[in-house]
Tab-separated table of C-alpha atoms and ligand atoms in Angstrom:
chain	number	residue	atom	x	y	z
V	1	MET	CA	-0.104	-0.027	-0.341
V	2	GLN	CA	1.482	3.431	-1.148
V	3	GLU	CA	1.249	5.759	1.902
V	4	SER	CA	1.407	9.489	1.030
V	5	ARG	CA	3.676	11.233	1.956
V	6	THR	CA	2.137	13.350	4.774
V	7	ASP	CA	1.544	9.616	6.535
V	8	GLN	CA	5.701	8.782	5.942
V	9	ARG	CA	6.466	11.914	7.233
V	10	SER	CA	4.573	11.250	10.868
V	11	LYS	CA	6.640	8.005	10.537
V	12	THR	CA	9.454	10.123	11.129
V	13	ARG	CA	8.013	12.310	13.524
V	14	ILE	CA	6.456	9.519	15.517
V	15	ALA	CA	9.662	7.156	16.074
V	16	ILE	CA	11.243	10.660	17.086
V	17	ASP	CA	9.007	11.342	19.564
V	18	LEU	CA	8.658	7.961	21.235
V	19	GLU	CA	13.023	8.267	21.386
V	20	ASN	CA	13.079	11.607	22.961
V	21	ARG	CA	10.193	10.530	25.488
V	22	TYR	CA	11.160	7.771	26.704
V	23	GLY	CA	14.698	7.476	25.961
V	24	ALA	CA	17.542	8.740	28.011
V	25	HIS	CA	18.896	12.008	26.133
V	26	ASN	CA	22.550	11.149	25.740
V	27	TYR	CA	22.473	11.419	22.198
V	28	HIS	CA	21.545	14.534	19.753
V	29	PRO	CA	20.761	12.582	16.730
V	30	LEU	CA	20.628	14.127	13.530
V	31	PRO	CA	16.812	14.426	12.199
V	32	VAL	CA	16.715	10.838	9.863
V	33	VAL	CA	15.172	7.745	11.041
V	34	LEU	CA	16.687	4.372	9.543
V	35	GLU	CA	14.517	1.586	9.215
V	36	ARG	CA	17.304	-0.879	6.807
V	37	GLY	CA	20.461	-1.086	5.119
V	38	LYS	CA	22.670	-2.312	2.009
V	39	GLY	CA	26.326	-2.232	1.689
V	40	VAL	CA	26.883	2.111	1.228
V	41	PHE	CA	23.346	2.639	1.773
V	42	VAL	CA	20.700	3.030	4.776
V	43	TRP	CA	17.420	4.439	3.631
V	44	ASP	CA	14.741	5.941	6.121
V	45	VAL	CA	11.196	5.037	7.176
V	46	GLU	CA	9.851	7.194	4.497
V	47	GLY	CA	11.846	5.314	1.686
V	48	LYS	CA	14.193	7.441	1.279
V	49	ARG	CA	18.205	6.259	0.676
V	50	TYR	CA	21.534	7.739	1.816
V	51	TYR	CA	24.985	7.279	1.332
V	52	ASP	CA	25.985	6.181	4.959
V	53	PHE	CA	28.767	8.512	5.001
V	54	LEU	CA	29.504	7.774	9.398
V	55	SER	CA	29.173	3.957	9.363
V	56	ALA	CA	28.209	4.179	12.929
V	57	TYR	CA	32.006	5.214	13.481
V	58	SER	CA	33.364	2.962	11.801
V	59	ALA	CA	31.772	-0.226	12.889
V	60	VAL	CA	30.466	-1.201	9.288
V	61	ASN	CA	33.269	-1.386	7.345
V	62	GLN	CA	31.887	-4.001	5.847
V	63	GLY	CA	29.056	-1.888	4.432
V	64	HIS	CA	25.355	-2.901	6.072
V	65	CYS	CA	24.099	-6.249	6.015
V	66	HIS	CA	27.110	-8.141	4.360
V	67	PRO	CA	25.421	-11.201	2.989
V	68	ARG	CA	28.404	-13.746	4.199
V	69	LEU	CA	28.183	-12.173	7.801
V	70	VAL	CA	23.881	-11.990	8.073
V	71	LYS	CA	24.643	-15.926	7.361
V	72	ALA	CA	27.478	-16.674	9.477
V	73	MET	CA	25.181	-15.232	11.978
V	74	GLN	CA	21.957	-17.609	10.651
V	75	GLN	CA	24.047	-19.998	10.727
V	76	GLN	CA	25.449	-20.042	14.684
V	77	ALA	CA	21.999	-18.845	15.890
V	78	GLU	CA	21.083	-22.058	14.947
V	79	THR	CA	24.288	-24.176	16.423
V	80	LEU	CA	25.258	-22.660	19.469
V	81	THR	CA	25.479	-18.615	21.153
V	82	LEU	CA	26.725	-18.987	24.312
V	83	THR	CA	28.132	-21.001	26.469
V	84	SER	CA	30.627	-18.785	29.237
V	85	ARG	CA	33.990	-19.233	29.673
V	86	ALA	CA	33.433	-21.407	32.472
V	87	PHE	CA	33.621	-24.498	29.483
V	88	TYR	CA	35.942	-24.263	26.451
V	89	ASN	CA	33.442	-23.544	23.283
V	90	SER	CA	34.884	-25.134	19.738
V	91	ASP	CA	35.673	-21.441	18.197
V	92	LEU	CA	37.174	-19.729	20.555
V	93	GLY	CA	40.401	-21.603	19.471
V	94	ASN	CA	40.179	-20.851	16.174
V	95	TYR	CA	39.216	-17.371	15.839
V	96	ALA	CA	42.164	-16.446	18.913
V	97	GLU	CA	44.304	-18.546	16.598
V	98	TYR	CA	43.132	-16.541	13.536
V	99	VAL	CA	43.197	-13.018	14.723
V	100	CYS	CA	46.558	-14.015	16.920
V	101	THR	CA	48.326	-14.335	12.475
V	102	LEU	CA	46.432	-11.836	11.328
V	103	PHE	CA	47.867	-8.774	13.971
V	104	GLY	CA	51.281	-10.732	14.409
V	105	TYR	CA	50.636	-11.124	18.568
V	106	GLY	CA	51.140	-14.170	21.024
V	107	ARG	CA	47.872	-13.918	22.632
V	108	MET	CA	44.428	-12.444	22.233
V	109	LEU	CA	41.665	-11.264	25.081
V	110	PRO	CA	38.223	-11.101	23.932
V	111	MET	CA	35.833	-8.978	25.139
V	112	ASN	CA	32.242	-6.506	23.505
V	113	THR	CA	32.310	-3.263	23.493
V	114	GLY	CA	35.561	-0.575	22.625
V	115	ALA	CA	35.759	0.177	25.919
V	116	GLU	CA	35.478	-3.336	28.151
V	117	ALA	CA	39.044	-4.340	25.579
V	118	VAL	CA	40.501	-0.349	26.610
V	119	GLU	CA	39.343	-1.040	30.477
V	120	THR	CA	41.680	-4.716	29.824
V	121	ALA	CA	44.399	-3.160	28.268
V	122	ILE	CA	44.334	-0.612	31.198
V	123	LYS	CA	44.545	-3.674	33.351
V	124	MET	CA	46.864	-5.432	31.860
V	125	ALA	CA	48.916	-2.413	31.988
V	126	ARG	CA	48.800	-1.855	35.680
V	127	ARG	CA	49.490	-5.507	36.516
V	128	TRP	CA	52.711	-5.738	34.148
V	129	GLY	CA	53.828	-2.430	36.057
V	130	TYR	CA	53.569	-3.932	38.928
V	131	GLN	CA	54.675	-7.628	38.223
V	132	LYS	CA	56.675	-7.310	35.711
V	133	LYS	CA	58.627	-3.481	35.597
V	134	GLY	CA	58.561	-3.591	39.456
V	135	ILE	CA	56.410	-0.333	40.529
V	136	ALA	CA	55.760	0.047	43.444
V	137	LYS	CA	52.008	-1.237	45.203
V	138	ASP	CA	49.558	1.333	44.122
V	139	ARG	CA	51.886	3.659	42.000
V	140	ALA	CA	51.620	2.691	38.695
V	141	LYS	CA	50.559	5.698	35.539
V	142	VAL	CA	49.348	5.228	32.602
V	143	VAL	CA	50.007	8.202	30.044
V	144	VAL	CA	47.032	9.308	27.710
V	145	CYS	CA	47.346	12.011	24.985
V	146	ALA	CA	44.862	15.278	25.571
V	147	GLY	CA	41.743	14.791	23.139
V	148	ASN	CA	41.515	11.459	23.554
V	149	PHE	CA	38.351	9.370	23.079
V	150	HIS	CA	38.725	5.514	24.622
V	151	GLY	CA	35.385	5.018	25.785
V	152	ARG	CA	32.343	6.135	28.497
V	153	THR	CA	33.280	4.145	31.505
V	154	ILE	CA	34.119	6.046	35.080
V	155	THR	CA	38.177	4.529	34.428
V	156	ILE	CA	38.170	6.192	31.049
V	157	VAL	CA	36.518	9.301	31.058
V	158	SER	CA	38.602	9.579	34.316
V	159	ALA	CA	41.373	9.814	31.172
V	160	SER	CA	39.157	12.510	29.395
V	161	THR	CA	40.062	16.004	28.928
V	162	ASP	CA	36.648	16.676	27.312
V	163	PRO	CA	34.403	17.961	29.339
V	164	ASP	CA	31.488	16.957	27.822
V	165	SER	CA	32.473	13.527	28.815
V	166	ASN	CA	33.271	13.482	32.352
V	167	SER	CA	32.192	16.544	34.170
V	168	ASP	CA	29.952	15.970	37.212
V	169	PHE	CA	30.902	12.050	37.059
V	170	GLY	CA	33.855	12.197	39.304
V	171	PRO	CA	35.771	11.068	41.764
V	172	TYR	CA	37.663	10.238	38.743
V	173	THR	CA	39.965	6.767	38.807
V	174	PRO	CA	43.272	7.602	39.550
V	175	GLY	CA	46.911	7.080	37.587
V	176	PHE	CA	46.469	9.027	34.329
V	177	VAL	CA	48.524	11.472	33.493
V	178	VAL	CA	47.726	13.527	29.948
V	179	VAL	CA	50.123	14.897	27.849
V	180	PRO	CA	49.310	17.135	24.401
V	181	TYR	CA	48.863	14.465	21.065
V	182	ASN	CA	51.855	14.637	18.887
V	183	ASP	CA	53.705	16.120	20.992
V	184	ILE	CA	56.858	13.567	21.147
V	185	PRO	CA	59.372	16.273	23.797
V	186	ALA	CA	56.283	16.181	26.171
V	187	LEU	CA	55.710	12.244	25.879
V	188	GLU	CA	59.850	11.820	26.575
V	189	LYS	CA	59.705	13.911	29.408
V	190	ALA	CA	56.430	11.821	30.751
V	191	LEU	CA	57.731	8.428	30.141
V	192	ALA	CA	61.116	9.491	32.414
V	193	ASP	CA	59.088	8.939	35.157
V	194	PRO	CA	59.391	5.238	36.764
V	195	ASP	CA	56.049	4.557	37.798
V	196	VAL	CA	54.867	4.485	33.536
V	197	CYS	CA	53.632	1.478	33.088
V	198	ALA	CA	52.440	1.834	29.598
V	199	PHE	CA	51.182	4.501	27.026
V	200	LEU	CA	48.006	4.655	25.267
V	201	PHE	CA	47.432	6.710	22.327
V	202	GLU	CA	44.886	6.889	19.066
V	203	PRO	CA	46.746	6.310	15.816
V	204	ILE	CA	44.999	9.210	14.688
V	205	GLN	CA	42.396	10.507	17.126
V	206	GLY	CA	38.905	9.917	16.135
V	207	GLU	CA	36.397	11.356	17.390
V	208	ALA	CA	38.418	14.214	18.184
V	209	GLY	CA	38.246	15.520	15.188
V	210	VAL	CA	40.625	12.802	12.618
V	211	PHE	CA	43.304	14.711	13.853
V	212	VAL	CA	46.495	12.736	12.228
V	213	PRO	CA	49.975	13.507	14.041
V	214	ASP	CA	52.846	13.950	12.385
V	215	ASP	CA	54.303	10.977	10.433
V	216	ASP	CA	56.970	10.378	12.169
V	217	PHE	CA	54.952	10.452	15.500
V	218	ILE	CA	53.528	7.044	16.339
V	219	ALA	CA	56.736	5.149	15.068
V	220	THR	CA	58.953	7.139	17.658
V	221	ALA	CA	56.579	7.280	20.298
V	222	ILE	CA	56.582	3.442	20.291
V	223	ARG	CA	60.091	3.000	20.387
V	224	LEU	CA	60.796	5.699	22.951
V	225	CYS	CA	57.613	3.687	25.284
V	226	ARG	CA	60.435	0.552	24.399
V	227	ALA	CA	63.197	2.515	25.320
V	228	ARG	CA	61.688	3.410	29.059
V	229	ASN	CA	59.926	-0.434	29.244
V	230	VAL	CA	56.591	1.092	28.824
V	231	LEU	CA	54.004	-0.520	27.071
V	232	SER	CA	52.941	0.801	23.661
V	233	MET	CA	48.987	0.403	23.862
V	234	ALA	CA	47.392	1.459	20.230
V	235	ASP	CA	43.395	2.349	20.858
V	236	GLU	CA	42.601	1.094	17.085
V	237	VAL	CA	38.929	0.688	17.606
V	238	GLN	CA	38.043	2.979	15.332
V	239	THR	CA	40.942	3.423	13.361
V	240	GLY	CA	41.476	-0.360	12.569
V	241	ILE	CA	40.147	-2.801	10.502
V	242	ALA	CA	41.146	-0.970	6.824
V	243	ARG	CA	39.918	2.305	7.713
V	244	THR	CA	42.716	3.785	7.497
V	245	GLY	CA	44.190	2.245	4.444
V	246	ARG	CA	46.239	-0.567	6.119
V	247	MET	CA	44.932	-3.423	8.080
V	248	LEU	CA	45.911	-1.498	11.612
V	249	CYS	CA	46.697	1.970	11.390
V	250	THR	CA	50.114	2.017	12.843
V	251	GLU	CA	51.170	-0.329	10.321
V	252	HIS	CA	51.958	3.408	8.515
V	253	SER	CA	54.732	3.943	11.064
V	254	GLY	CA	56.502	0.785	10.256
V	255	GLU	CA	56.846	-0.275	14.342
V	256	ARG	CA	54.282	-2.587	16.070
V	257	PRO	CA	52.779	-1.662	19.496
V	258	ASP	CA	53.065	-3.958	22.129
V	259	VAL	CA	49.082	-3.827	22.185
V	260	THR	CA	46.530	-3.771	20.315
V	261	ILE	CA	43.202	-2.448	20.692
V	262	LEU	CA	40.449	-3.824	18.567
V	263	GLY	CA	36.058	-2.686	18.597
V	264	LYS	CA	33.969	-1.922	16.456
V	265	ALA	CA	34.162	-3.327	12.565
V	266	VAL	CA	36.313	-6.429	14.242
V	267	SER	CA	32.237	-7.993	13.548
V	268	GLY	CA	31.588	-5.370	10.597
V	269	GLY	CA	29.020	-3.862	13.197
V	270	MET	CA	26.616	-6.668	13.770
V	271	TYR	CA	28.086	-8.022	17.108
V	272	PRO	CA	29.776	-6.630	19.986
V	273	VAL	CA	32.846	-7.762	19.604
V	274	SER	CA	36.063	-6.090	21.126
V	275	LEU	CA	39.616	-7.692	21.738
V	276	VAL	CA	42.763	-6.972	23.166
V	277	LEU	CA	46.386	-8.146	21.793
V	278	ALA	CA	49.506	-8.905	23.071
V	279	ASP	CA	52.408	-11.389	23.830
V	280	SER	CA	52.440	-13.886	26.710
V	281	GLY	CA	55.209	-11.783	28.409
V	282	VAL	CA	52.688	-9.325	28.596
V	283	MET	CA	49.211	-11.238	28.745
V	284	ASP	CA	49.774	-13.788	30.922
V	285	VAL	CA	49.706	-11.536	34.219
V	286	PHE	CA	45.957	-11.973	34.067
V	287	THR	CA	45.781	-15.022	35.743
V	288	PRO	CA	42.301	-17.664	36.084
V	289	GLY	CA	39.764	-15.013	37.874
V	290	SER	CA	41.561	-11.783	37.597
V	291	HIS	CA	39.367	-10.967	34.689
V	292	GLY	CA	36.710	-11.455	32.486
V	293	SER	CA	33.233	-11.392	30.577
V	294	THR	CA	30.448	-13.593	30.186
V	295	PHE	CA	29.875	-13.040	27.058
V	296	GLY	CA	33.310	-12.210	25.879
V	297	GLY	CA	34.463	-15.077	23.273
V	298	ASN	CA	30.966	-16.376	22.879
V	299	PRO	CA	30.789	-18.589	19.789
V	300	MET	CA	28.816	-16.230	17.972
V	301	ALA	CA	31.271	-13.699	18.036
V	302	ALA	CA	34.241	-15.761	17.050
V	303	ARG	CA	32.113	-16.569	14.324
V	304	MET	CA	30.892	-13.282	13.122
V	305	ALA	CA	35.144	-11.714	13.374
V	306	MET	CA	36.426	-14.433	11.540
V	307	GLU	CA	33.837	-13.535	8.755
V	308	ALA	CA	34.022	-10.051	8.798
V	309	LEU	CA	38.083	-10.609	8.717
V	310	GLU	CA	37.875	-12.732	6.293
V	311	ILE	CA	35.753	-10.395	3.937
V	312	VAL	CA	38.241	-7.376	4.924
V	313	LYS	CA	41.047	-9.490	3.530
V	314	GLN	CA	39.195	-10.638	0.569
V	315	GLU	CA	37.407	-7.629	-0.529
V	316	ARG	CA	40.366	-5.979	-0.359
V	317	LEU	CA	38.758	-3.246	1.153
V	318	ALA	CA	42.560	-1.669	2.996
V	319	GLU	CA	43.615	-1.218	-0.649
V	320	ASN	CA	40.422	-0.226	-1.472
V	321	ALA	CA	39.952	3.089	1.006
V	322	ASP	CA	43.667	3.623	0.870
V	323	ARG	CA	43.762	4.263	-3.424
V	324	LEU	CA	40.299	5.856	-2.818
V	325	GLY	CA	40.735	7.716	0.657
V	326	ARG	CA	43.274	10.055	-1.747
V	327	ILE	CA	40.839	10.736	-4.351
V	328	PHE	CA	37.996	12.282	-2.178
V	329	ARG	CA	40.688	13.970	-0.158
V	330	THR	CA	41.858	15.810	-3.487
V	331	GLY	CA	38.198	15.942	-4.307
V	332	MET	CA	37.910	17.742	-1.130
V	333	GLN	CA	41.013	19.951	-1.287
V	334	GLU	CA	39.516	21.781	-4.480
V	335	LEU	CA	36.087	22.561	-2.342
V	336	VAL	CA	38.920	24.491	0.796
V	337	ASP	CA	40.204	26.544	-3.054
V	338	GLU	CA	36.892	27.069	-3.946
V	339	PHE	CA	34.968	28.117	-0.627
V	340	PRO	CA	36.467	30.343	1.922
V	341	TYR	CA	34.377	28.938	4.500
V	342	VAL	CA	35.892	25.225	4.179
V	343	LYS	CA	39.057	25.521	5.715
V	344	LEU	CA	40.406	22.410	5.032
V	345	VAL	CA	40.379	18.132	4.758
V	346	ARG	CA	42.670	15.767	6.679
V	347	GLY	CA	42.892	11.941	7.213
V	348	LYS	CA	43.959	8.905	5.900
V	349	GLY	CA	42.749	6.055	3.799
V	350	LEU	CA	38.346	6.371	4.491
V	351	LEU	CA	39.055	8.069	7.419
V	352	ASN	CA	38.762	12.229	6.566
V	353	ALA	CA	37.401	15.194	7.710
V	354	LEU	CA	36.701	18.739	6.607
V	355	VAL	CA	36.893	21.416	9.229
V	356	ILE	CA	33.941	24.024	8.331
V	357	GLU	CA	33.965	27.871	9.383
V	358	PRO	CA	30.909	27.937	11.670
V	359	ARG	CA	29.691	32.320	10.857
V	360	THR	CA	25.418	33.575	10.801
V	361	ALA	CA	23.599	34.088	7.602
V	362	VAL	CA	22.671	37.478	7.117
V	363	ASP	CA	18.575	36.770	8.626
V	364	GLY	CA	21.132	35.535	12.372
V	365	SER	CA	20.767	31.957	11.676
V	366	PRO	CA	23.510	30.012	12.719
V	367	LYS	CA	25.123	28.045	9.967
V	368	THR	CA	27.842	25.290	11.222
V	369	ALA	CA	28.578	21.870	10.960
V	370	TRP	CA	25.216	20.061	11.919
V	371	GLU	CA	23.648	22.948	9.218
V	372	LEU	CA	25.933	21.570	5.987
V	373	CYS	CA	25.070	18.014	7.568
V	374	LEU	CA	21.518	19.156	7.872
V	375	LEU	CA	22.354	19.727	3.311
V	376	LEU	CA	24.036	16.972	3.137
V	377	ARG	CA	20.723	14.758	4.257
V	378	ASP	CA	18.711	16.335	2.446
V	379	ASN	CA	21.064	15.409	0.037
V	380	GLY	CA	21.169	11.920	-0.047
V	381	LEU	CA	24.759	11.756	2.200
V	382	LEU	CA	24.534	11.221	6.492
V	383	ALA	CA	27.331	12.615	8.122
V	384	LYS	CA	27.736	13.873	11.567
V	385	PRO	CA	29.266	17.081	13.151
V	386	THR	CA	31.364	16.913	16.134
V	387	HIS	CA	32.830	20.546	18.029
V	388	GLY	CA	30.817	22.951	15.813
V	389	ASP	CA	33.168	22.625	12.949
V	390	ILE	CA	33.984	19.618	12.525
V	391	ILE	CA	32.373	16.657	9.893
V	392	ARG	CA	33.821	13.250	9.634
V	393	PHE	CA	33.383	11.416	6.435
V	394	ALA	CA	34.019	7.507	6.725
V	395	PRO	CA	31.486	5.216	4.552
V	396	PRO	CA	31.562	1.917	4.512
V	397	LEU	CA	34.838	0.290	2.918
V	398	VAL	CA	33.139	-1.498	0.640
V	399	ILE	CA	32.313	1.674	-1.871
V	400	THR	CA	33.499	2.077	-4.950
V	401	GLU	CA	35.294	4.419	-7.372
V	402	GLU	CA	32.077	5.467	-8.861
V	403	GLN	CA	29.851	6.002	-6.139
V	404	LEU	CA	32.507	7.811	-4.052
V	405	MET	CA	31.914	10.273	-7.082
V	406	GLU	CA	28.660	10.660	-6.877
V	407	CYS	CA	29.238	11.140	-3.195
V	408	MET	CA	31.727	14.188	-4.123
V	409	ARG	CA	29.443	15.758	-6.060
V	410	ILE	CA	26.936	15.756	-3.411
V	411	ILE	CA	29.572	17.167	-1.018
V	412	ALA	CA	30.046	19.907	-3.476
V	413	LEU	CA	26.637	21.273	-4.186
V	414	SER	CA	25.620	20.970	-0.503
V	415	VAL	CA	28.436	23.574	0.390
V	416	ARG	CA	27.441	25.237	-2.284
V	417	GLN	CA	23.854	25.343	-1.075
V	418	PHE	CA	25.551	26.466	2.129
V	419	ALA	CA	27.465	29.683	0.662
K	1	PLP	C1	34.287	4.112	19.924
K	1	PLP	C2	34.959	4.434	20.723
K	1	PLP	C3	36.210	3.021	21.668
K	1	PLP	C4	34.742	3.097	22.357
K	1	PLP	O1	33.924	1.851	22.022
K	1	PLP	P1	32.447	1.243	22.116
K	1	PLP	O2	32.130	-0.109	21.916
K	1	PLP	O3	31.462	2.524	22.196
K	1	PLP	O4	32.955	0.800	23.849
K	1	PLP	C5	37.054	3.245	22.648
K	1	PLP	N1	38.513	4.160	21.394
K	1	PLP	C6	37.798	4.255	20.160
K	1	PLP	C7	39.219	4.793	19.432
K	1	PLP	C8	36.654	4.619	20.178
K	1	PLP	O5	36.818	4.982	18.637
């Protein structure tokens, strides 16, 4: 039955009103109500199609509802979903071997969300600090970067410098030292403290607005950590899984961090799967009973992750992200050159951001990244602003060159209408 436009619009209103009425207001979503997805596309409740340029914060790198993932999920759902780690299951061992081989580490520890994996890495680093480095009891410190985003738990927001994330959530977990991002002298100074057990960093700061550090920052940071007997811990929850043109973003640096933290696209966004990778000398500080998760390492997660990672390899998504990312930034640079209110484009692979100059229209209405995102939405492309002046562009990595060209035309049109 064909519904009228008014009825369809009211579907959008109803969904938004219900969420606002009964849901906690801990997000400020763009006003669009999605009900279906396929590859790079999502459809709203009115039937309008959009290019998804957020990819659920880089969780759906493999595209929406990838048929291989749907099939794996269906099969596993009919077989076995959860055992807890009180027993062994027939998939976790295969999965552990698979990710250790793929990413080049000795051991893995499975969790569910990104924040849990970050928490796991912090616990591991502290224990390693006491048991292996000889730090005095309860003195261990973890160095983090200003502008970081590592998740939402109390401990993680204790390490945050963003007042939106942590104000009125104290008392905070102690033991963090903040240094500016991309500042080697400051890092070097912080690492000289013998109580430091780890340096936790994002290879590119995603939530902060896609801040790409200098070319040699990551390599130098990892080498400094090694020289100071400090664990280097890369939070690749957003940058990992081919997003930046390599399977892991740290591969660009040529150095392997001691610890890699993964989540989001590990399962293609179809199931919460996260993990921590390290070698046995570090990971073996965990002993039975010292850490765990009811859902971590369940057979569904193991199967989904293996299938999702195979898709990334077989569809050569890292190569695609690398190649199309260059084309995208070249196209965006033309907008930077043409429009004074488009200040710059930055990024790596298909994790990019456009920085715009927020201003006020002649009629007094604001013209910020939010308004530009509304124009993009009207023109059929969904992206989310951050900090008022930054728009992140992160399409599923299965996007084709032809589709990307169309998206660049949509962005150019919207930028022109933003005048
Ligand atoms: C999204 C994200 C997290 C947190 O992941 P959740 O699954 O939301 O807990 C941690 N670190 C980085 C870099 C992220 O982008």
